């Protein structure tokens, strides 16, 4: 079995290498490698994951270890229910993205590198999920950052794609320093880099409440950057110029999910560090509300989804902050399913319309029936409509914050109340922006309605390779609620408090009321945007970075450049100028007059004779 | 003061004076002729210093061959026979300084090194043709033969250089 | 006779030869300066030969050799002078400046 785990890690990497190697060797070959490796990876992930769901004993194995001084760095793998479900999620989404990309990226000249990077991304996420050594985890973690950089800048001819890629890379890299230092601190404290060993030591107790705040806070910083939480949230919406399947991959299964996964994996550490939990709760409360507001007022479909991701990730962190581990993890899984669905469906819409602006859409229900059906399920899950998976997991999260506010001990009570209020308001806002996007895209009058006949662009449904993944994702989105009802089957037996019927009733009423208000506003606007989109003061955070970080760094760079040019180069230039001047002087002697030369020779001989006579 | 000393001083004065004229005269042919006087005076000094054979060779080769060669060269290069105002370059002063430096170094060395040393010429072996010939063909025969090869090389070189045209065409 | 008399005369002749070589513009006259220097050396050799009463007559023999070499030298030198005259039309040493470095270097100032 453990060799299958190794294979699951290796297959995506091998596929990436093969894709690059085959390159433009042939469409069939490169597509076959990408999709075949995706299918193989999914099958192997299933082989690994299914036996480890539920109450199975975790699988741990060390393949190799360094023998140098200090705690050993081990190529160690660890598969427990958490790893298993995330493995399934990552490989399912990756496989569906590869299939979807057959249609979406058809005819793209950079398809080989694209497919290779998607495989590499999957492999990196797999490494993070199954790693039992903090350094191995860091390798996968950083690989994902690099892959996201390359994939966001896939259309590198667009300046905003380049800028978004650089921004994503710099912000996540800065936050990754937190992970690096956390690893070093943990290694020093526990004399081991193995996650299972460290977590077992923490769970055994013996550490005071204030003993572990430093590594926990450092890890919080890392996941805040990776999962795009306030105040490092601005990179995710700016990463939207990347291809839409990539957004699905990043937002649902890999990049941002890794942050939540890391907290869930090192959860004993967080439970022993109230400072980190309080910080996490505060960040989550601020982020979910902020992101929901941005989603409410943007008119770009992909940006709506991006902001919703930030907001939903904040839900997960909120749940984890108040001790509801299972609620956070289940919401991560549910979000992975419906956000992948939403992004792939949005990709189908963008593919058909040719624009990401919602004002250019409208009335697409009849033209894109399959997309309409699946994306409606996705939006419903995002908004928390009753039978869909989003309703159950979001209910579990809000219920957890309610419990924490009433009698929680992990975070300060006022923070728990703030988190609860924030979660409820965000749920209402989520309904509003989901419904708005759904109405603007699929209902109402088509964007080209006031154009003359014939000028209306032809809009056709996506090819089957894009439609099939949508339906495959719609299935768990619709039925995933069962997992919340029977969590023991997935996460193993234990005490679960996931269902809050009375809260669910209240939330459903709230959802219905909000929907009614939004539909009313939409009707009044004549089937267009229910309210005026406006640019919220979102750039403010970026401006803080700009003034506080970017400008000083640029100034420092200018200073360094000036120092290089005016001080360091001055020596080199001075040496050159000196040699030049000396050459000019010496050239005067080389006047071609033999007798002049001879004169110097005679004087030199005399001088030598005198020196010899004096010395001898 | 012995006769030899008087003769040496006279010949030395003649040699030095004519040598100065060689390097300062404005007429080129005169320079060659003053060179004859210098070389002759030096040959006389050789006689005083018991180097009989060297003196005659000096007269034969230098006065007889070299100076004639120099005169031929002057004629072949169409040297004007009258006095030339610009025969010297405009660096007489540095040249005088350098020559003075050479004289100072050499003169100081010999005077300081051999001050008070007497040159006893009474009873010295006179380098007649017989003694010199015996020495050359007994002790110095190998350098002598090497020198003959050198002369041959110089001969060939002179012919090649003065043949001029032909392969050096276009000049 | 003090030994330094012929030696000083030799030095004097050598210095005069140096002056002639340095100052004359006509190549033939330069060669005459060279002859003066060679003769000064010969005088030196002969004087030391007499002083050491050399049984092998090394000084005199070397004076003879120097005379021979001088003859060869003057032959080659005059051949070169004639060649120069044929190519340049004159034998003014001052105008032969082919050795001068007067080309501006290819690398320009930055």
Short mmCIF file of N, CA, C and O in Angstrom, two decimals, chain A residues 178-179 181-187 189-190 198-199 202 210-222 262 266 269-270 273 276:
data_model
loop_
_atom_site.label_atom_id
_atom_site.label_comp_id
_atom_site.label_asym_id
_atom_site.label_seq_id
_atom_site.Cartn_x
_atom_site.Cartn_y
_atom_site.Cartn_z
N UNK A 178 6.77 32.43 7.01
CA UNK A 178 6.19 32.01 8.28
C UNK A 178 6.30 30.50 8.45
O UNK A 178 6.69 30.00 9.51
N UNK A 179 5.98 29.76 7.37
CA UNK A 179 6.05 28.30 7.45
C UNK A 179 7.49 27.85 7.69
O UNK A 179 7.76 26.98 8.53
N UNK A 181 9.97 29.44 9.15
CA UNK A 181 10.41 29.69 10.52
C UNK A 181 9.66 28.79 11.50
O UNK A 181 10.24 28.34 12.49
N UNK A 182 8.38 28.53 11.19
CA UNK A 182 7.64 27.63 12.07
C UNK A 182 8.28 26.25 12.07
O UNK A 182 8.40 25.61 13.13
N UNK A 183 8.73 25.79 10.90
CA UNK A 183 9.39 24.47 10.84
C UNK A 183 10.64 24.47 11.70
O UNK A 183 10.89 23.54 12.48
N UNK A 184 11.43 25.54 11.57
CA UNK A 184 12.67 25.60 12.35
C UNK A 184 12.38 25.62 13.84
O UNK A 184 13.02 24.92 14.64
N UNK A 185 11.37 26.41 14.25
CA UNK A 185 11.04 26.50 15.67
C UNK A 185 10.56 25.15 16.19
O UNK A 185 11.00 24.67 17.24
N UNK A 186 9.69 24.49 15.41
CA UNK A 186 9.18 23.19 15.84
C UNK A 186 10.29 22.16 15.91
O UNK A 186 10.36 21.36 16.85
N UNK A 187 11.20 22.20 14.91
CA UNK A 187 12.31 21.25 14.91
C UNK A 187 13.19 21.44 16.13
O UNK A 187 13.66 20.46 16.74
N UNK A 189 12.23 22.74 19.03
CA UNK A 189 11.50 22.46 20.25
C UNK A 189 11.31 20.96 20.46
O UNK A 189 11.45 20.45 21.56
N UNK A 190 11.02 20.23 19.37
CA UNK A 190 10.64 18.82 19.52
C UNK A 190 11.70 17.87 19.02
O UNK A 190 11.51 16.66 19.08
N UNK A 198 5.47 15.20 16.22
CA UNK A 198 5.31 16.48 16.89
C UNK A 198 3.89 16.62 17.42
O UNK A 198 3.66 17.02 18.59
N UNK A 199 2.90 16.24 16.59
CA UNK A 199 1.51 16.42 17.01
C UNK A 199 1.16 15.49 18.17
O UNK A 199 0.44 15.85 19.09
N UNK A 202 2.52 17.03 21.27
CA UNK A 202 1.69 18.15 21.75
C UNK A 202 0.41 17.62 22.38
O UNK A 202 -0.03 18.08 23.43
N UNK A 210 0.85 29.07 26.82
CA UNK A 210 1.61 30.10 26.11
C UNK A 210 2.92 29.55 25.57
O UNK A 210 3.79 30.30 25.15
N UNK A 211 3.04 28.24 25.58
CA UNK A 211 4.33 27.66 25.20
C UNK A 211 4.53 27.60 23.70
O UNK A 211 5.65 27.70 23.21
N UNK A 212 3.46 27.43 22.98
CA UNK A 212 3.58 27.13 21.55
C UNK A 212 3.02 28.24 20.68
O UNK A 212 2.74 28.03 19.51
N UNK A 213 2.89 29.43 21.24
CA UNK A 213 2.24 30.47 20.44
C UNK A 213 3.09 30.88 19.25
O UNK A 213 2.57 31.21 18.19
N UNK A 214 4.43 30.80 19.40
CA UNK A 214 5.27 31.30 18.31
C UNK A 214 5.13 30.48 17.02
O UNK A 214 4.79 31.03 15.97
N UNK A 215 5.35 29.14 17.05
CA UNK A 215 5.16 28.40 15.80
C UNK A 215 3.74 28.47 15.29
O UNK A 215 3.52 28.52 14.07
N UNK A 216 2.76 28.51 16.20
CA UNK A 216 1.37 28.57 15.74
C UNK A 216 1.09 29.88 15.02
O UNK A 216 0.44 29.89 13.96
N UNK A 217 1.59 30.97 15.57
CA UNK A 217 1.35 32.26 14.91
C UNK A 217 2.09 32.32 13.59
O UNK A 217 1.58 32.84 12.58
N UNK A 218 3.29 31.75 13.56
CA UNK A 218 4.03 31.73 12.29
C UNK A 218 3.28 30.93 11.24
O UNK A 218 3.17 31.35 10.08
N UNK A 219 2.72 29.77 11.65
CA UNK A 219 1.93 28.97 10.72
C UNK A 219 0.70 29.75 10.27
O UNK A 219 0.30 29.69 9.10
N UNK A 220 0.09 30.48 11.19
CA UNK A 220 -1.08 31.29 10.82
C UNK A 220 -0.71 32.28 9.73
O UNK A 220 -1.44 32.46 8.74
N UNK A 221 0.46 32.92 9.91
CA UNK A 221 0.89 33.87 8.88
C UNK A 221 1.03 33.16 7.53
O UNK A 221 0.62 33.69 6.49
N UNK A 222 1.59 31.95 7.54
CA UNK A 222 1.78 31.23 6.28
C UNK A 222 0.45 30.91 5.62
O UNK A 222 0.28 31.11 4.42
N UNK A 262 -3.24 22.70 6.13
CA UNK A 262 -2.12 22.79 7.06
C UNK A 262 -2.61 23.03 8.48
O UNK A 262 -2.12 22.42 9.43
N UNK A 266 -2.05 20.37 11.52
CA UNK A 266 -1.31 20.73 12.75
C UNK A 266 -2.28 21.22 13.83
O UNK A 266 -1.92 22.08 14.63
N UNK A 269 -1.44 21.65 17.59
CA UNK A 269 -0.59 22.82 17.86
C UNK A 269 -1.46 24.05 18.06
O UNK A 269 -1.25 24.83 19.00
N UNK A 270 -2.46 24.24 17.18
CA UNK A 270 -3.32 25.42 17.30
C UNK A 270 -4.15 25.37 18.57
O UNK A 270 -4.38 26.38 19.22
N UNK A 273 -2.42 26.75 21.39
CA UNK A 273 -1.94 28.13 21.26
C UNK A 273 -3.12 29.06 21.06
O UNK A 273 -3.51 29.35 19.93
N UNK A 276 -2.86 32.06 18.57
CA UNK A 276 -3.03 31.80 17.14
C UNK A 276 -4.49 31.64 16.79
O UNK A 276 -4.96 32.11 15.75
#
